[in-house]
PDB file of C-alpha atoms in Angstrom:
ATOM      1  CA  UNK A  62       0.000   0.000   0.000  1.00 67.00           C
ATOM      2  CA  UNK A  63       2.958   2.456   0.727  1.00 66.00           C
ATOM      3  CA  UNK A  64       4.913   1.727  -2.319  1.00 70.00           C
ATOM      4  CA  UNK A  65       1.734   2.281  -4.163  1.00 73.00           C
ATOM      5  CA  UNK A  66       1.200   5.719  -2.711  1.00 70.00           C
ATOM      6  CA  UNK A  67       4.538   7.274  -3.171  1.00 69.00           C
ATOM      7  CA  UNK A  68       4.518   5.857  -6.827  1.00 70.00           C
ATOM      8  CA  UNK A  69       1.378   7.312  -7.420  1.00 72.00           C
ATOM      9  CA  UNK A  70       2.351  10.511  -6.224  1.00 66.00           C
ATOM     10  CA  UNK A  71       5.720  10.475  -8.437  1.00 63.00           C
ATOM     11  CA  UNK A  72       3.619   9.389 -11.307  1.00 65.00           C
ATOM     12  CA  UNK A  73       1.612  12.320 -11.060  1.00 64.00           C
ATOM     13  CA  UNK A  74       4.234  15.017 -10.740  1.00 57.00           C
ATOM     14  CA  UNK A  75       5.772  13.700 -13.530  1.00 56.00           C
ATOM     15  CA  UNK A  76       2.881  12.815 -15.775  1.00 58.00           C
ATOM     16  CA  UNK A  77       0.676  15.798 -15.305  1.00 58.00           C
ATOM     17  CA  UNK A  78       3.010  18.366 -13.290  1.00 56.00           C
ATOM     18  CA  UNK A  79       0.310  18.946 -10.192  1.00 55.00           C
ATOM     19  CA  UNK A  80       2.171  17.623  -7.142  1.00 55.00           C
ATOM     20  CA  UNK A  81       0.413  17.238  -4.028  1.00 54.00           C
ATOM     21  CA  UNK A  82      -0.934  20.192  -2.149  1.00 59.00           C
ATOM     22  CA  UNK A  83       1.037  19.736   0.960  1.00 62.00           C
ATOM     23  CA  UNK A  84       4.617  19.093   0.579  1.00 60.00           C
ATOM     24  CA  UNK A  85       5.792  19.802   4.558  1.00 64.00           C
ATOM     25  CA  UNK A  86       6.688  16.926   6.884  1.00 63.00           C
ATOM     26  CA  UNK A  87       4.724  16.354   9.757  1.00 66.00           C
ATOM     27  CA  UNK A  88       6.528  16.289  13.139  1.00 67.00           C
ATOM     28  CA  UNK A  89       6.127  14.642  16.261  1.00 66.00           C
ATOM     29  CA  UNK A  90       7.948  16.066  19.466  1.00 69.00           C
ATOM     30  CA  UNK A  91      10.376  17.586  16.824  1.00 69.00           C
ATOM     31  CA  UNK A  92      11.607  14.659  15.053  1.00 70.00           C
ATOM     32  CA  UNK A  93       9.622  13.916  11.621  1.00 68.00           C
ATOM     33  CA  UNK A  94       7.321  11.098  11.529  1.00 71.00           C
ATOM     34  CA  UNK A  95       8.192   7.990  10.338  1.00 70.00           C
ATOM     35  CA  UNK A  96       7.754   7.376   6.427  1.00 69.00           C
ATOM     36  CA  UNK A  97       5.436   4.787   6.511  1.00 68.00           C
ATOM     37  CA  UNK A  98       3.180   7.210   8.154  1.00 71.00           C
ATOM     38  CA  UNK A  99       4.153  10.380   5.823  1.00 72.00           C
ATOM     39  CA  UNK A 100       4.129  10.242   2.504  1.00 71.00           C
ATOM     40  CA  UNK A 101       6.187  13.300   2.020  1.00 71.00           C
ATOM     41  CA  UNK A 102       9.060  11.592   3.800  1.00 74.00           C
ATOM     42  CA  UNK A 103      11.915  10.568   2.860  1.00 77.00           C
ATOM     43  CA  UNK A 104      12.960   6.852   2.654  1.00 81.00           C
ATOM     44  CA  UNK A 105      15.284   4.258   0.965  1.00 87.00           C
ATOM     45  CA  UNK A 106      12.822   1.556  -0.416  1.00 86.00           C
ATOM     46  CA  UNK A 107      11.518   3.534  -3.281  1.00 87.00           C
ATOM     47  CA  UNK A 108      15.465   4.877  -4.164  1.00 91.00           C
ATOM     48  CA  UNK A 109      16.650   0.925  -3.904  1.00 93.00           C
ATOM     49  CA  UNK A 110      14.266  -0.791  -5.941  1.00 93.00           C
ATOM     50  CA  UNK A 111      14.374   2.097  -8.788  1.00 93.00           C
ATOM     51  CA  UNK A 112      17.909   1.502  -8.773  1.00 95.00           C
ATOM     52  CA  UNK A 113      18.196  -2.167  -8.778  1.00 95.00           C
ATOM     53  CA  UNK A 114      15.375  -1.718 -11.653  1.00 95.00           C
ATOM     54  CA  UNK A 115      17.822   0.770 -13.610  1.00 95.00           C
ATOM     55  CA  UNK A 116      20.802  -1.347 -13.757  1.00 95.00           C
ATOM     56  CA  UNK A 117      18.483  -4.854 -14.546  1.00 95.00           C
ATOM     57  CA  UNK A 118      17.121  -2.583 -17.452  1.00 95.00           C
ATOM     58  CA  UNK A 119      20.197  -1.751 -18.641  1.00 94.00           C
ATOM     59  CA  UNK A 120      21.324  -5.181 -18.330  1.00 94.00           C
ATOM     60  CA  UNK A 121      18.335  -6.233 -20.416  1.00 95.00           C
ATOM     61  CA  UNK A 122      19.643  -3.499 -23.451  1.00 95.00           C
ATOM     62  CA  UNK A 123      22.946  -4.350 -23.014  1.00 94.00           C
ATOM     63  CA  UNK A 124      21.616  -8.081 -23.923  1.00 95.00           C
ATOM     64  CA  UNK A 125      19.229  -7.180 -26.694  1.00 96.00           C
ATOM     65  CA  UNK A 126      22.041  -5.381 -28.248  1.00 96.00           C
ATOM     66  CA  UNK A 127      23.984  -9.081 -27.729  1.00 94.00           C
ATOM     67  CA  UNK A 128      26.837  -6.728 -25.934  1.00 93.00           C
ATOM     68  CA  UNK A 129      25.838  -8.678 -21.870  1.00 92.00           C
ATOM     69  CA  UNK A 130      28.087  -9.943 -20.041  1.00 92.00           C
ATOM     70  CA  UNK A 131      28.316  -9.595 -16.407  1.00 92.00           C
ATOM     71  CA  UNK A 132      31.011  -7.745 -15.660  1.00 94.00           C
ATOM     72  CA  UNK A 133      29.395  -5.236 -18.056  1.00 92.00           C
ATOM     73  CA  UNK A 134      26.271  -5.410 -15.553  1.00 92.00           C
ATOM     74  CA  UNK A 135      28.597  -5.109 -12.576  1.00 94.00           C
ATOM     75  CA  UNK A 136      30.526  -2.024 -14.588  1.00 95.00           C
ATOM     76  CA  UNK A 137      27.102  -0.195 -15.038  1.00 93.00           C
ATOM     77  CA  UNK A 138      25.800  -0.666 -11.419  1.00 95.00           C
ATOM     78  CA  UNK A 139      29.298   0.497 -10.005  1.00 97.00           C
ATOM     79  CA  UNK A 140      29.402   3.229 -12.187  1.00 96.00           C
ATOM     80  CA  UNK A 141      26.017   4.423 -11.046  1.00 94.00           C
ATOM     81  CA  UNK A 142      26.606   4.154  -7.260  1.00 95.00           C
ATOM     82  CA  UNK A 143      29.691   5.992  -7.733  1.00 97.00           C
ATOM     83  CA  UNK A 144      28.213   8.748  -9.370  1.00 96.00           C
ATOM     84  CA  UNK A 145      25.471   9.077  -6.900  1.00 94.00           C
ATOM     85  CA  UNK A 146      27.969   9.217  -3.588  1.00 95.00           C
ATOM     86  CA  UNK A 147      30.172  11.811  -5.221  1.00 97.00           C
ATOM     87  CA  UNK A 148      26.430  13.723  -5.546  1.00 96.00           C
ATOM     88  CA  UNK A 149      25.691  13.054  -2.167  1.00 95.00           C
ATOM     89  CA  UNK A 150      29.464  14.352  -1.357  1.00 96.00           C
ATOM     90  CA  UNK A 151      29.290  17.609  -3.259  1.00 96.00           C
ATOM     91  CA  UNK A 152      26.136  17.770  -1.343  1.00 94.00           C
ATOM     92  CA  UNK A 153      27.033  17.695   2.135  1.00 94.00           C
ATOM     93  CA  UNK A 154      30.272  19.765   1.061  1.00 96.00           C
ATOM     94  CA  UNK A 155      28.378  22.783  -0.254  1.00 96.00           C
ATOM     95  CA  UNK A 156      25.934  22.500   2.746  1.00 94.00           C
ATOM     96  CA  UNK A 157      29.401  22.696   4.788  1.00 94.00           C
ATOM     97  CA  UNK A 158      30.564  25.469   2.649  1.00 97.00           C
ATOM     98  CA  UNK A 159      27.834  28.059   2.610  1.00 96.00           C
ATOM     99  CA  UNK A 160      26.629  27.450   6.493  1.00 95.00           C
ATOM    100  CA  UNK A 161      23.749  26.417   5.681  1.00 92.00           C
ATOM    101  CA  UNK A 162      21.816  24.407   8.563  1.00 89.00           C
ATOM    102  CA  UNK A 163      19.836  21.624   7.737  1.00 85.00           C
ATOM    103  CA  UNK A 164      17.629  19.346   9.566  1.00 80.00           C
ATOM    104  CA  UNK A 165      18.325  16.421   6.777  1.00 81.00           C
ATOM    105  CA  UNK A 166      20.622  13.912   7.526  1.00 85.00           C
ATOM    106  CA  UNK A 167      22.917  11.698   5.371  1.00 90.00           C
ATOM    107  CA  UNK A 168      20.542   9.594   4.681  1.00 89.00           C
ATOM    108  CA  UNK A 169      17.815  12.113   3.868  1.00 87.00           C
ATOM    109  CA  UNK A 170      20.211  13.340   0.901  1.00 91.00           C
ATOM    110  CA  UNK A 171      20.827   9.650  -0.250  1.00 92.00           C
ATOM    111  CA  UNK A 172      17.323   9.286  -0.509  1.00 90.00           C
ATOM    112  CA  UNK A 173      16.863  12.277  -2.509  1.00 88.00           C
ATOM    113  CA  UNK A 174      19.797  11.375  -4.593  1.00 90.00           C
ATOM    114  CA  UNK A 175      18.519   8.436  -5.514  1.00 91.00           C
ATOM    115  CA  UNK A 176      14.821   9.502  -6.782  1.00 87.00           C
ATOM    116  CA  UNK A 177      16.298  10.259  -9.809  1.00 90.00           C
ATOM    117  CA  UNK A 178      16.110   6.315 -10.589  1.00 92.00           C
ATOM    118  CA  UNK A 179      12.596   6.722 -10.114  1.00 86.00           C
ATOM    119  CA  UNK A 180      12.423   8.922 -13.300  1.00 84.00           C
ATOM    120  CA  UNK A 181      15.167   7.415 -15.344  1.00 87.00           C
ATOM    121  CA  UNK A 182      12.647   3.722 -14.926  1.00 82.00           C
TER     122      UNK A 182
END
């Protein structure tokens, strides 16, 4: 039921552009509700899964193009992850740089990091 909610909701900002009305987290006794109770939370499911579903897609292009092999497979998903921790690293280094004080955690970033699998799926 949760995965189908937060896919719904990504398939409607992308699809039609109208995201939900209410984008703020709720918080309980100043620490933000768990994501399986808010929707607008961030968690790592979603990210995983749209990433594990990237690289077994391009796995299945590389093989209709007869150019598979596993390493190949094991190239792209490395590749991939790398690119997404040096994101998350430029991340937390300009939030270092400018001052700027954040209630998001590591984790919070990696999860935002990695919706972009969501949209490349």
């Amino acid at each position: 039921m949760y995965s189908m909610r937060m896919l719904r909701m990504f398939t409607s900002v992308i699809i039609t552009s109208q995201p939900t009305a209410d984008w703020s987290l709720k918080y309980e006794q100043d620490e933000p509700v768990q994501p399986r109770y808010e929707i607008n939370a961030p968690d790592l499911y979603i990210p995983m899964m749209a990433f594990v579903t990237y690289v077994l897609l391009a796995g299945l292009v590389l093989g209709m193009q007869n150019r598979f092999s596993p390493e190949v497979l094991g190239i792209q998903a490395s590749s991939a992850l790398a690119w997404t921790v040096v994101e998350i690293v430029l991340e937390i280094v300009t939030l270092y740089v400018t001052n700027i004080q954040t209630k998001l955690r590591t984790l919070d970033l990696v999860a935002f990091g990695g919706y972009k699998y969501v949209g490349y799926v």
